[in-house]
Coordinates of C-alpha atoms in Angstrom, one line a residue:
Chain C
X1 CA 92.2 101.0 118.9
X2 CA 90.4 97.6 118.9
X3 CA 91.8 97.1 115.4
X4 CA 95.4 97.7 116.7
X5 CA 94.9 95.3 119.7
X6 CA 93.6 92.7 117.3
X7 CA 96.5 93.3 115.0
X8 CA 99.0 93.0 117.9
X9 CA 97.4 89.7 118.9
X10 CA 97.8 88.3 115.4
X11 CA 101.3 89.6 115.3
X12 CA 102.2 87.7 118.5
X13 CA 100.6 84.5 117.2
X14 CA 102.5 84.7 113.9
X15 CA 105.7 85.4 115.8
X16 CA 105.2 82.3 117.9
X17 CA 104.4 80.2 114.8
X18 CA 107.5 81.5 113.1
X19 CA 109.7 80.6 116.0
X20 CA 108.5 77.0 115.9
X21 CA 108.9 76.9 112.1
X22 CA 112.5 78.3 112.2
X23 CA 113.5 75.8 114.8
X24 CA 112.0 72.8 113.0
X25 CA 113.4 74.0 109.7
X26 CA 117.0 74.2 111.0
X27 CA 116.8 70.7 112.6
X28 CA 115.4 69.3 109.4
X29 CA 118.1 70.8 107.2
X30 CA 120.9 69.7 109.6
X31 CA 119.6 66.1 109.6
X32 CA 119.7 66.2 105.8
X33 CA 123.0 68.0 105.7
X34 CA 121.4 70.6 103.4
X35 CA 122.8 74.0 102.8
X36 CA 126.5 74.9 103.3
X37 CA 127.6 72.0 105.5
X38 CA 126.7 69.8 102.5
X39 CA 129.9 70.5 100.6
X40 CA 131.9 68.7 103.3
X41 CA 129.6 65.7 103.5
X42 CA 129.9 65.5 99.7
X43 CA 133.6 65.9 99.8
X44 CA 134.4 63.5 102.6
X45 CA 134.3 60.2 100.6
X46 CA 136.5 61.7 97.9
X47 CA 139.1 62.3 100.6
X48 CA 138.8 58.7 101.8
X49 CA 136.4 59.4 104.7
X50 CA 133.4 57.1 103.9
X51 CA 130.6 58.0 106.3
X52 CA 127.0 57.3 107.4
X53 CA 125.7 60.8 107.2
X54 CA 122.5 61.6 105.2
X55 CA 123.3 63.7 102.2
X56 CA 120.2 65.3 100.8
X57 CA 121.1 68.2 98.5
X58 CA 117.9 69.7 97.1
X59 CA 119.1 73.2 96.1
X60 CA 119.9 75.6 98.9
X61 CA 117.5 76.0 101.8
X62 CA 115.8 79.2 100.6
X63 CA 114.7 77.9 97.2
X64 CA 113.8 74.5 98.7
X65 CA 111.7 76.0 101.5
X66 CA 110.3 78.5 99.0
X67 CA 108.9 75.5 97.1
X68 CA 107.7 73.5 100.1
X69 CA 105.9 76.5 101.6
X70 CA 104.5 77.8 98.3
X71 CA 103.3 74.3 97.5
X72 CA 101.7 73.8 100.9
X73 CA 100.1 77.2 100.5
X74 CA 99.0 76.6 96.9
X75 CA 97.4 73.3 97.7
X76 CA 95.7 74.8 100.8
X77 CA 94.5 77.7 98.6
X78 CA 93.1 75.2 96.1
X79 CA 91.4 73.2 98.8
X80 CA 89.9 76.3 100.3
X81 CA 88.7 77.4 96.8
X82 CA 86.9 74.0 96.8
X83 CA 85.0 75.1 99.9
X84 CA 87.0 72.9 102.3
X85 CA 87.4 74.2 105.9
X86 CA 90.6 76.3 106.2
X87 CA 92.2 74.2 109.0
X88 CA 91.7 70.9 107.1
X89 CA 92.8 72.6 103.8
X90 CA 96.1 73.8 105.4
X91 CA 96.8 70.4 106.9
X92 CA 96.0 68.5 103.7
X93 CA 98.1 70.9 101.7
X94 CA 101.1 70.6 104.0
X95 CA 100.9 66.8 104.0
X96 CA 101.1 66.7 100.2
X97 CA 104.0 69.2 100.3
X98 CA 105.8 67.1 102.8
X99 CA 105.4 64.0 100.6
X100 CA 107.0 65.9 97.7
X101 CA 109.8 66.9 100.1
X102 CA 110.3 63.3 101.2
X103 CA 110.5 62.0 97.6
X104 CA 113.0 64.7 96.7
X105 CA 115.1 63.8 99.8
X106 CA 115.4 60.1 98.8
X107 CA 116.3 60.9 95.2
X108 CA 118.9 63.4 96.3
X109 CA 120.6 60.9 98.6
X110 CA 120.5 58.1 96.1
X111 CA 121.8 60.2 93.3
X112 CA 124.6 61.8 95.2
X113 CA 125.7 58.5 96.7
X114 CA 125.5 56.5 93.5
X115 CA 127.7 59.1 91.7
X116 CA 130.3 58.7 94.4
X117 CA 130.7 54.9 93.7
X118 CA 134.3 55.4 92.5
X119 CA 135.3 56.3 96.1
X120 CA 133.5 53.3 97.7
X121 CA 130.7 55.3 99.4
X122 CA 127.9 52.7 99.8
X123 CA 124.1 53.5 99.8
X124 CA 122.8 52.8 103.3
X125 CA 119.2 51.8 103.1
X126 CA 118.7 52.1 106.8
X127 CA 119.9 55.7 106.7
X128 CA 117.5 56.4 103.8
X129 CA 114.5 54.9 105.7
X130 CA 115.1 56.4 109.2
X131 CA 116.5 59.9 108.2
X132 CA 113.9 60.6 105.5
X133 CA 111.0 60.0 107.9
X134 CA 112.5 62.2 110.5
X135 CA 113.2 65.1 108.1
X136 CA 109.7 64.8 106.8
X137 CA 108.3 65.1 110.3
X138 CA 110.3 68.2 111.0
X139 CA 109.5 69.7 107.5
X140 CA 105.8 69.2 108.2
X141 CA 106.0 71.3 111.4
X142 CA 108.0 74.0 109.5
X143 CA 105.7 74.1 106.5
X144 CA 102.5 73.9 108.5
X145 CA 103.5 76.8 110.8
X146 CA 104.6 78.9 107.8
X147 CA 101.5 78.3 105.8
X148 CA 99.3 79.0 108.9
X149 CA 101.1 82.3 109.5
X150 CA 100.6 83.2 105.9
X151 CA 96.9 82.4 106.2
X152 CA 96.7 84.6 109.3
X153 CA 98.5 87.5 107.4
X154 CA 96.2 87.1 104.5
X155 CA 92.9 86.4 106.3
X156 CA 93.1 88.2 109.6
X157 CA 95.3 91.1 108.7
X158 CA 93.9 91.5 105.1
X159 CA 97.2 91.4 103.2
X160 CA 96.4 91.8 99.5
X161 CA 98.7 89.0 98.2
X162 CA 97.2 85.6 97.5
X163 CA 98.2 82.8 99.9
X164 CA 100.6 80.9 97.5
X165 CA 102.6 84.1 96.9
X166 CA 102.8 84.8 100.6
X167 CA 103.9 81.1 101.0
X168 CA 106.7 81.7 98.5
X169 CA 107.9 84.9 100.1
X170 CA 107.9 83.6 103.7
X171 CA 109.2 80.2 102.7
X172 CA 112.2 81.8 101.1
X173 CA 112.6 83.9 104.3
X174 CA 112.3 80.8 106.5
X175 CA 115.0 79.0 104.5
X176 CA 117.3 82.0 104.5
X177 CA 116.9 82.4 108.3
X178 CA 117.7 78.7 108.9
X179 CA 120.5 78.7 106.5
X180 CA 122.2 81.8 107.8
X181 CA 121.7 81.2 111.5
X182 CA 121.6 77.5 112.2
X183 CA 124.0 76.1 109.5
X184 CA 127.3 77.5 110.7
X185 CA 126.8 75.8 114.0
X186 CA 126.5 72.4 112.3
X187 CA 129.0 73.1 109.5
X188 CA 131.7 74.6 111.6
X189 CA 131.3 73.2 115.0
X190 CA 129.6 69.8 114.8
X191 CA 131.4 68.6 111.6
X192 CA 134.8 69.7 112.9
X193 CA 134.6 69.0 116.6
X194 CA 138.0 67.4 116.3
X195 CA 139.6 70.7 115.3
X196 CA 140.6 73.6 117.5
X197 CA 137.5 75.7 118.5
X198 CA 137.0 78.7 116.4
X199 CA 139.9 77.8 114.1
X200 CA 137.8 77.5 110.9
X201 CA 138.4 74.6 108.5
X202 CA 142.1 74.3 107.4
X203 CA 142.4 72.8 103.9
X204 CA 144.3 69.8 105.3
X205 CA 141.2 68.9 107.3
X206 CA 138.8 69.3 104.4
X207 CA 136.4 66.3 104.3
X208 CA 137.7 65.0 107.6
X209 CA 134.3 65.4 109.2
X210 CA 133.4 63.7 112.5
X211 CA 132.1 60.2 111.6
X212 CA 132.3 58.3 114.8
X213 CA 130.2 58.8 118.0
X214 CA 130.8 58.1 121.6
X215 CA 129.8 54.5 120.9
X216 CA 129.6 53.3 117.3
X217 CA 129.2 55.4 114.2
X218 CA 127.5 58.7 113.9
X219 CA 124.6 59.3 111.7
X220 CA 122.5 62.4 110.9
X221 CA 120.0 61.8 113.7
X222 CA 122.9 62.5 116.2
X223 CA 123.6 65.7 114.3
X224 CA 119.9 66.7 114.5
X225 CA 119.9 66.0 118.3
X226 CA 123.1 68.1 118.7
X227 CA 122.0 71.1 116.7
X228 CA 118.4 71.2 117.9
X229 CA 119.6 72.5 121.2
X230 CA 121.3 75.7 120.1
X231 CA 121.4 76.0 116.3
X232 CA 117.7 75.2 116.0
X233 CA 116.5 77.5 118.7
X234 CA 118.7 80.3 117.4
X235 CA 117.1 79.9 113.9
X236 CA 113.7 79.9 115.5
X237 CA 114.4 83.1 117.4
X238 CA 115.8 84.6 114.2
X239 CA 112.8 83.8 112.0
X240 CA 110.3 84.6 114.8
X241 CA 111.9 88.0 115.3
X242 CA 111.8 88.7 111.5
X243 CA 108.1 87.9 111.2
X244 CA 107.2 89.6 114.5
X245 CA 109.0 92.8 113.9
X246 CA 108.0 93.0 110.3
X247 CA 104.3 92.7 111.1
X248 CA 104.5 94.8 114.3
X249 CA 106.0 97.8 112.5
X250 CA 103.3 97.6 109.8
X251 CA 100.4 97.3 112.3
X252 CA 101.6 100.2 114.5
X253 CA 103.1 102.7 112.1
X254 CA 101.4 102.1 108.7
X255 CA 98.9 104.9 109.4
X256 CA 101.6 107.5 109.8
X257 CA 102.1 109.6 106.7
X258 CA 100.5 107.1 104.2
X259 CA 102.7 104.1 104.9
X260 CA 106.1 106.0 105.1
X261 CA 106.0 105.6 108.9
X262 CA 106.4 101.9 108.7
X263 CA 109.3 102.2 106.2
X264 CA 111.1 104.7 108.4
X265 CA 110.7 102.5 111.4
X266 CA 112.0 99.6 109.4
X267 CA 115.2 101.5 108.4
X268 CA 115.7 102.5 112.0
X269 CA 115.4 98.9 113.1
X270 CA 118.0 97.8 110.5
X271 CA 120.4 100.5 111.9
X272 CA 119.8 99.4 115.5
X273 CA 120.4 95.7 114.6
X274 CA 123.6 96.6 112.7
X275 CA 125.0 98.3 115.8
X276 CA 124.0 95.3 118.0
X277 CA 125.5 92.8 115.6
X278 CA 128.8 94.6 115.3
X279 CA 129.0 94.9 119.1
X280 CA 128.4 91.1 119.6
X281 CA 130.9 90.2 116.8
X282 CA 133.7 92.3 118.4
X283 CA 132.9 91.0 121.8
X284 CA 132.9 87.4 120.6
X285 CA 136.2 87.8 118.8
X286 CA 137.8 89.3 121.9
X287 CA 136.6 86.5 124.2
X288 CA 136.7 83.4 122.1
X289 CA 138.8 81.9 119.3
X290 CA 142.4 82.4 118.3
X291 CA 141.9 85.5 116.3
X292 CA 143.6 88.1 118.5
X293 CA 146.5 85.9 119.5
X294 CA 147.3 85.3 115.8
X295 CA 147.3 89.0 115.1
X296 CA 149.6 89.8 118.0
X297 CA 152.0 87.0 116.9
X298 CA 152.3 88.3 113.3
Chain G
X1 CA 138.7 81.8 82.4
X2 CA 136.7 78.7 83.2
X3 CA 137.7 75.2 83.1
X4 CA 135.5 72.4 81.8
X5 CA 135.6 69.9 84.6
X6 CA 133.4 67.1 83.2
X7 CA 132.7 65.8 79.8
X8 CA 129.7 64.0 78.5
X9 CA 130.7 60.4 77.9
X10 CA 128.4 58.2 75.8
X11 CA 124.7 58.5 76.0
X12 CA 122.4 60.5 73.6
X13 CA 124.1 63.6 72.2
X14 CA 122.6 66.9 73.4
X15 CA 121.4 68.1 70.0
X16 CA 119.1 65.0 69.7
X17 CA 117.7 65.6 73.2
X18 CA 117.1 69.3 72.4
X19 CA 115.3 68.6 69.1
X20 CA 113.3 65.8 70.6
X21 CA 112.3 67.8 73.7
X22 CA 111.3 70.9 71.6
X23 CA 109.2 69.0 69.2
X24 CA 107.4 66.8 71.7
X25 CA 106.8 69.8 74.0
X26 CA 105.2 71.8 71.2
X27 CA 103.1 68.8 70.1
X28 CA 101.8 68.1 73.6
X29 CA 101.0 71.8 74.1
X30 CA 99.0 71.9 70.9
X31 CA 97.3 68.7 71.9
X32 CA 95.7 70.6 74.8
X33 CA 93.7 72.4 72.1
X34 CA 91.6 69.2 71.9
X35 CA 89.9 70.8 75.0
X36 CA 88.7 73.6 72.8
X37 CA 87.7 71.3 69.9
X38 CA 85.7 68.9 72.1
X39 CA 84.6 71.6 74.6
X40 CA 85.9 69.7 77.6
X41 CA 88.8 69.9 79.9
X42 CA 89.7 66.2 79.7
X43 CA 92.9 66.8 77.7
X44 CA 94.5 69.1 80.3
X45 CA 97.0 66.3 81.2
X46 CA 98.8 67.0 77.8
X47 CA 100.0 70.2 79.5
X48 CA 101.6 68.1 82.2
X49 CA 103.3 65.9 79.6
X50 CA 104.6 69.0 77.8
X51 CA 106.0 70.2 81.0
X52 CA 107.8 66.9 81.6
X53 CA 109.4 66.7 78.1
X54 CA 110.5 70.3 78.4
X55 CA 112.1 69.5 81.8
X56 CA 114.0 66.5 80.4
X57 CA 115.5 68.7 77.7
X58 CA 116.2 71.5 80.2
X59 CA 117.9 69.3 82.8
X60 CA 120.3 68.1 80.1
X61 CA 121.0 71.7 79.1
X62 CA 121.8 72.4 82.7
X63 CA 124.3 69.4 82.6
X64 CA 126.0 70.9 79.6
X65 CA 126.2 74.4 81.2
X66 CA 127.2 73.3 84.7
X67 CA 129.9 71.1 83.4
X68 CA 131.8 74.3 83.4
X69 CA 132.4 75.7 86.9
X70 CA 129.9 78.6 86.6
X71 CA 130.5 79.6 90.2
X72 CA 126.9 80.2 91.2
X73 CA 125.7 76.7 91.9
X74 CA 123.4 74.4 89.9
X75 CA 120.1 75.7 91.4
X76 CA 120.7 79.2 90.1
X77 CA 120.4 77.8 86.6
X78 CA 116.9 76.6 87.3
X79 CA 115.9 80.0 88.7
X80 CA 117.1 81.9 85.7
X81 CA 115.4 79.5 83.3
X82 CA 112.0 80.1 84.8
X83 CA 112.7 83.8 85.7
X84 CA 113.4 84.6 82.0
X85 CA 110.7 82.1 80.8
X86 CA 107.9 83.6 82.8
X87 CA 108.1 87.0 81.0
X88 CA 107.9 85.3 77.6
X89 CA 105.1 83.0 78.7
X90 CA 102.9 85.8 80.1
X91 CA 103.3 87.9 77.0
X92 CA 102.6 85.0 74.7
X93 CA 99.3 84.1 76.3
X94 CA 97.9 87.1 74.5
X95 CA 98.4 85.5 71.1
X96 CA 95.7 82.8 71.1
X97 CA 96.6 79.8 68.9
X98 CA 100.1 81.0 68.2
X99 CA 100.9 81.2 71.9
X100 CA 103.4 78.3 72.2
X101 CA 105.3 79.6 69.1
X102 CA 105.4 83.2 70.3
X103 CA 106.6 82.0 73.7
X104 CA 109.4 80.0 72.0
X105 CA 110.6 83.0 70.0
X106 CA 110.3 85.6 72.7
X107 CA 112.0 83.3 75.3
X108 CA 114.8 82.6 72.8
X109 CA 115.3 86.3 72.4
X110 CA 115.3 87.0 76.1
X111 CA 117.6 84.1 76.8
X112 CA 120.0 85.2 74.1
X113 CA 120.2 88.7 75.6
X114 CA 120.8 87.3 79.1
X115 CA 123.5 85.0 77.7
X116 CA 125.2 87.8 75.9
X117 CA 125.1 90.0 79.0
X118 CA 126.6 87.3 81.2
X119 CA 129.3 86.3 78.8
X120 CA 130.3 89.6 77.3
X121 CA 129.4 92.3 79.8
X122 CA 129.8 90.4 83.1
X123 CA 132.8 88.6 81.4
X124 CA 131.9 85.1 82.5
X125 CA 133.3 83.8 79.2
X126 CA 131.7 80.3 79.3
X127 CA 131.5 78.8 75.8
X128 CA 128.1 77.1 76.3
X129 CA 126.5 80.1 78.1
X130 CA 124.6 81.8 75.3
X131 CA 123.2 78.7 73.8
X132 CA 122.3 77.2 77.2
X133 CA 120.6 80.3 78.5
X134 CA 118.6 80.6 75.3
X135 CA 117.5 77.0 75.6
X136 CA 116.7 77.3 79.3
X137 CA 114.5 80.4 78.8
X138 CA 112.5 78.5 76.1
X139 CA 112.3 75.5 78.5
X140 CA 111.1 77.7 81.3
X141 CA 108.4 79.5 79.1
X142 CA 107.1 76.2 77.6
X143 CA 107.0 74.3 80.9
X144 CA 105.2 77.2 82.6
X145 CA 102.7 77.1 79.7
X146 CA 102.4 73.3 80.3
X147 CA 101.6 73.9 84.0
X148 CA 99.0 76.5 83.0
X149 CA 97.3 74.1 80.6
X150 CA 97.5 71.3 83.2
X151 CA 95.9 73.4 86.0
X152 CA 93.4 75.5 84.1
X153 CA 92.8 73.5 80.9
X154 CA 94.2 76.2 78.5
X155 CA 96.6 79.1 78.3
X156 CA 94.8 82.1 77.0
X157 CA 95.4 85.2 79.1
X158 CA 91.7 85.6 79.8
X159 CA 91.5 82.0 81.0
X160 CA 94.5 82.4 83.3
X161 CA 93.2 85.6 85.0
X162 CA 89.5 85.0 85.5
X163 CA 87.8 82.2 87.4
X164 CA 84.3 81.4 88.7
X165 CA 83.2 81.3 92.3
X166 CA 79.9 79.7 93.2
X167 CA 78.5 81.5 96.2
X168 CA 75.1 80.5 97.7
X169 CA 74.1 78.9 94.4
X170 CA 75.2 81.9 92.2
X171 CA 78.2 81.8 90.0
X172 CA 80.3 84.9 90.1
X173 CA 83.3 85.7 87.9
X174 CA 86.3 86.6 90.0
X175 CA 90.0 87.4 89.3
X176 CA 90.9 85.9 92.7
X177 CA 90.1 82.3 91.8
X178 CA 92.5 82.0 88.8
X179 CA 96.0 80.7 87.9
X180 CA 97.5 84.2 88.0
X181 CA 95.2 86.0 90.4
X182 CA 95.4 83.2 92.9
X183 CA 99.2 83.1 92.8
X184 CA 99.3 79.5 91.5
X185 CA 101.8 80.8 88.9
X186 CA 104.3 81.3 91.8
X187 CA 103.8 77.6 92.8
X188 CA 104.3 76.5 89.2
X189 CA 107.4 78.6 88.9
X190 CA 109.1 77.0 91.9
X191 CA 107.8 73.5 91.1
X192 CA 109.5 73.8 87.7
X193 CA 112.6 75.6 88.8
X194 CA 113.4 73.0 91.5
X195 CA 112.4 70.0 89.2
X196 CA 114.7 71.3 86.4
X197 CA 117.8 71.7 88.5
X198 CA 117.4 68.8 90.9
X199 CA 118.4 66.0 88.6
X200 CA 121.8 67.3 87.8
X201 CA 122.3 68.7 91.3
X202 CA 121.5 65.2 92.7
X203 CA 123.4 63.1 90.2
X204 CA 126.6 65.2 89.8
X205 CA 129.9 63.7 90.6
X206 CA 132.4 61.4 89.0
X207 CA 129.8 58.6 88.6
X208 CA 127.3 60.7 86.7
X209 CA 125.2 58.7 84.2
X210 CA 122.9 60.2 81.6
X211 CA 120.2 57.6 81.8
X212 CA 119.9 57.9 85.6
X213 CA 119.8 61.7 85.5
X214 CA 117.1 61.8 82.8
X215 CA 115.0 59.2 84.6
X216 CA 115.2 61.4 87.7
X217 CA 114.0 64.4 85.6
X218 CA 111.0 62.4 84.5
X219 CA 110.4 61.4 88.1
X220 CA 110.6 65.0 89.3
X221 CA 108.3 66.0 86.4
X222 CA 105.6 63.4 87.3
X223 CA 105.9 64.3 91.0
X224 CA 105.2 68.0 90.1
X225 CA 102.4 66.9 87.9
X226 CA 100.8 65.0 90.8
X227 CA 100.6 68.1 93.1
X228 CA 99.6 70.3 90.1
X229 CA 96.8 67.9 89.4
X230 CA 95.6 68.3 93.0
X231 CA 95.6 72.1 92.5
X232 CA 93.7 71.7 89.2
X233 CA 90.7 70.4 91.1
X234 CA 89.9 74.0 92.1
X235 CA 89.9 75.3 88.5
X236 CA 88.7 72.5 86.2
X237 CA 86.1 69.7 86.4
X238 CA 86.8 66.9 88.9
X239 CA 86.7 64.2 86.2
X240 CA 89.4 66.0 84.1
X241 CA 91.6 66.5 87.2
X242 CA 91.3 62.8 88.1
X243 CA 92.5 61.8 84.7
X244 CA 95.6 64.0 85.1
X245 CA 96.1 62.7 88.6
X246 CA 96.0 59.0 87.6
X247 CA 98.4 59.6 84.7
X248 CA 100.7 61.5 87.0
X249 CA 100.7 58.8 89.7
X250 CA 101.2 55.9 87.3
X251 CA 104.1 57.8 85.6
X252 CA 105.6 58.8 88.9
X253 CA 105.5 55.2 90.3
X254 CA 107.2 53.8 87.2
X255 CA 109.9 56.4 86.9
X256 CA 110.6 56.4 90.7
X257 CA 111.0 52.6 90.6
X258 CA 113.2 52.8 87.6
X259 CA 115.4 55.5 89.2
X260 CA 115.9 53.3 92.3
X261 CA 116.9 50.4 90.1
X262 CA 119.4 52.6 88.2
X263 CA 120.8 53.9 91.5
X264 CA 121.2 50.4 92.7
X265 CA 123.1 49.6 89.4
X266 CA 125.5 52.5 89.8
X267 CA 126.0 52.5 93.6
X268 CA 129.3 51.1 95.1
X269 CA 127.2 48.9 97.4
X270 CA 123.7 48.6 98.7
X271 CA 123.9 48.0 102.4
X272 CA 121.2 47.8 105.1
X273 CA 122.3 48.7 108.7
X274 CA 126.0 47.9 108.1
X275 CA 129.0 49.7 109.5
X276 CA 131.4 51.8 107.5
X277 CA 133.4 49.4 105.3
X278 CA 137.2 49.2 105.8
X279 CA 138.9 51.1 103.0
X280 CA 142.3 50.0 101.6
X281 CA 145.2 52.1 102.7
X282 CA 143.5 53.8 105.6

């Protein structure tokens, strides 16, 4: 019984860490225009819309975060193997991983922008300086929380996988959660605020992303500020739920029929979430967007 | 079926880069045997250099392959390079002195099979596919071997799976503290997979330049070498790890600086805190 209570406590802690990680990850990727909104930022100058948006394309979010978290965890593992205190080892490992992330971000922006010279897109040094540091700060929070939750899973719950491998797995999960949950909000709503709500992106509007703000010109910090409110928290809740429910079902039901209990509960949860998702989708289509009207008209 | 959307204009031809990359990678990998000959770990940094030369060759292969619209994105190419390479690399570590050659042959066979499957069974029908996937599997296997040599000082299977832990003054042999048992191979996998795809992914576009992209590859390689050198502190002597670290930092600082200069050369303008310029006709 005590074992289960201890396990549930660790589960709650990892869930909380994952929520912070997810929220920081989505804000970071939105400031960097990583993931699927990137195609429009990349396309805009080619359609004549030169902009001041940060364009940091380092693979998709899942592989990129797979690397940052695996790297943070690998370095933390190495420092712990050198008998350094776990807290210090994790912080040092994450700092080094964030430095790698920052360097990749600058080279990605410089490379993409220099290759668009034909369309007159200039390199903005102020964008490079101010956005990179902000993405690094957010990435540090995301990586630190993820590596810490991996360490808890490994150390406190006794997971057999070594820390770097857990970092890889949960890093990819973190990137996937942020990419799937938070990005549509930035890519479809923020970049196309000048289009009809819920209308999608018509081909004629391709690349015509919002470039001007209430006063002056918009940069990616404004996008981070905008998406942190809803997109970021939604990603946080998504990743937090994934981590929490995953560990919760293992802790409570692993003992039932040699591990099959946890698998059956997992399948049941997938079915329940599928029903909820379908219900929300139908409800949203009915209440928002032009979908139903268009169908009636045709 | 697929349209070639970009052509290589000028620069060094791909065959030359391939041969140069292959030869220098194998030479650097064999130079890590100086560790065995001198009974030290001081020459582990040659593993890092092998990894960098392999990545330079591999990133140019990705450029050749991804000039065709392959429809899966550039990063997927890096993943398949290391995914197919890791099988060959792990098997080859069993062969002692012949390991790099065995890895080369095995990876080429695996890459060729994967290329055949994608082109003829999945019907992707991309002319460069078979050769590119073969090359990339070899690059993946050899650069993982380079990472292994850099972090552990060698690439024998026994050396990669066992380590030593000192506990209360006693030295105990353990599988946990090792390149494979500790999961560092997962970090090496992603370090290489991102470093190989990033240069072309970052430099693609109408203004693509070969020298800028290859300089970026060297920069990514040295950057990966810095963090791998930090991890090597856990598995090899501190002095040897410091040698790797200093070489990595010097190489990284030079290539990063050069890359920024090349980007400045190619960019339309280099502005600091300036508004969006007025474009003609808009």
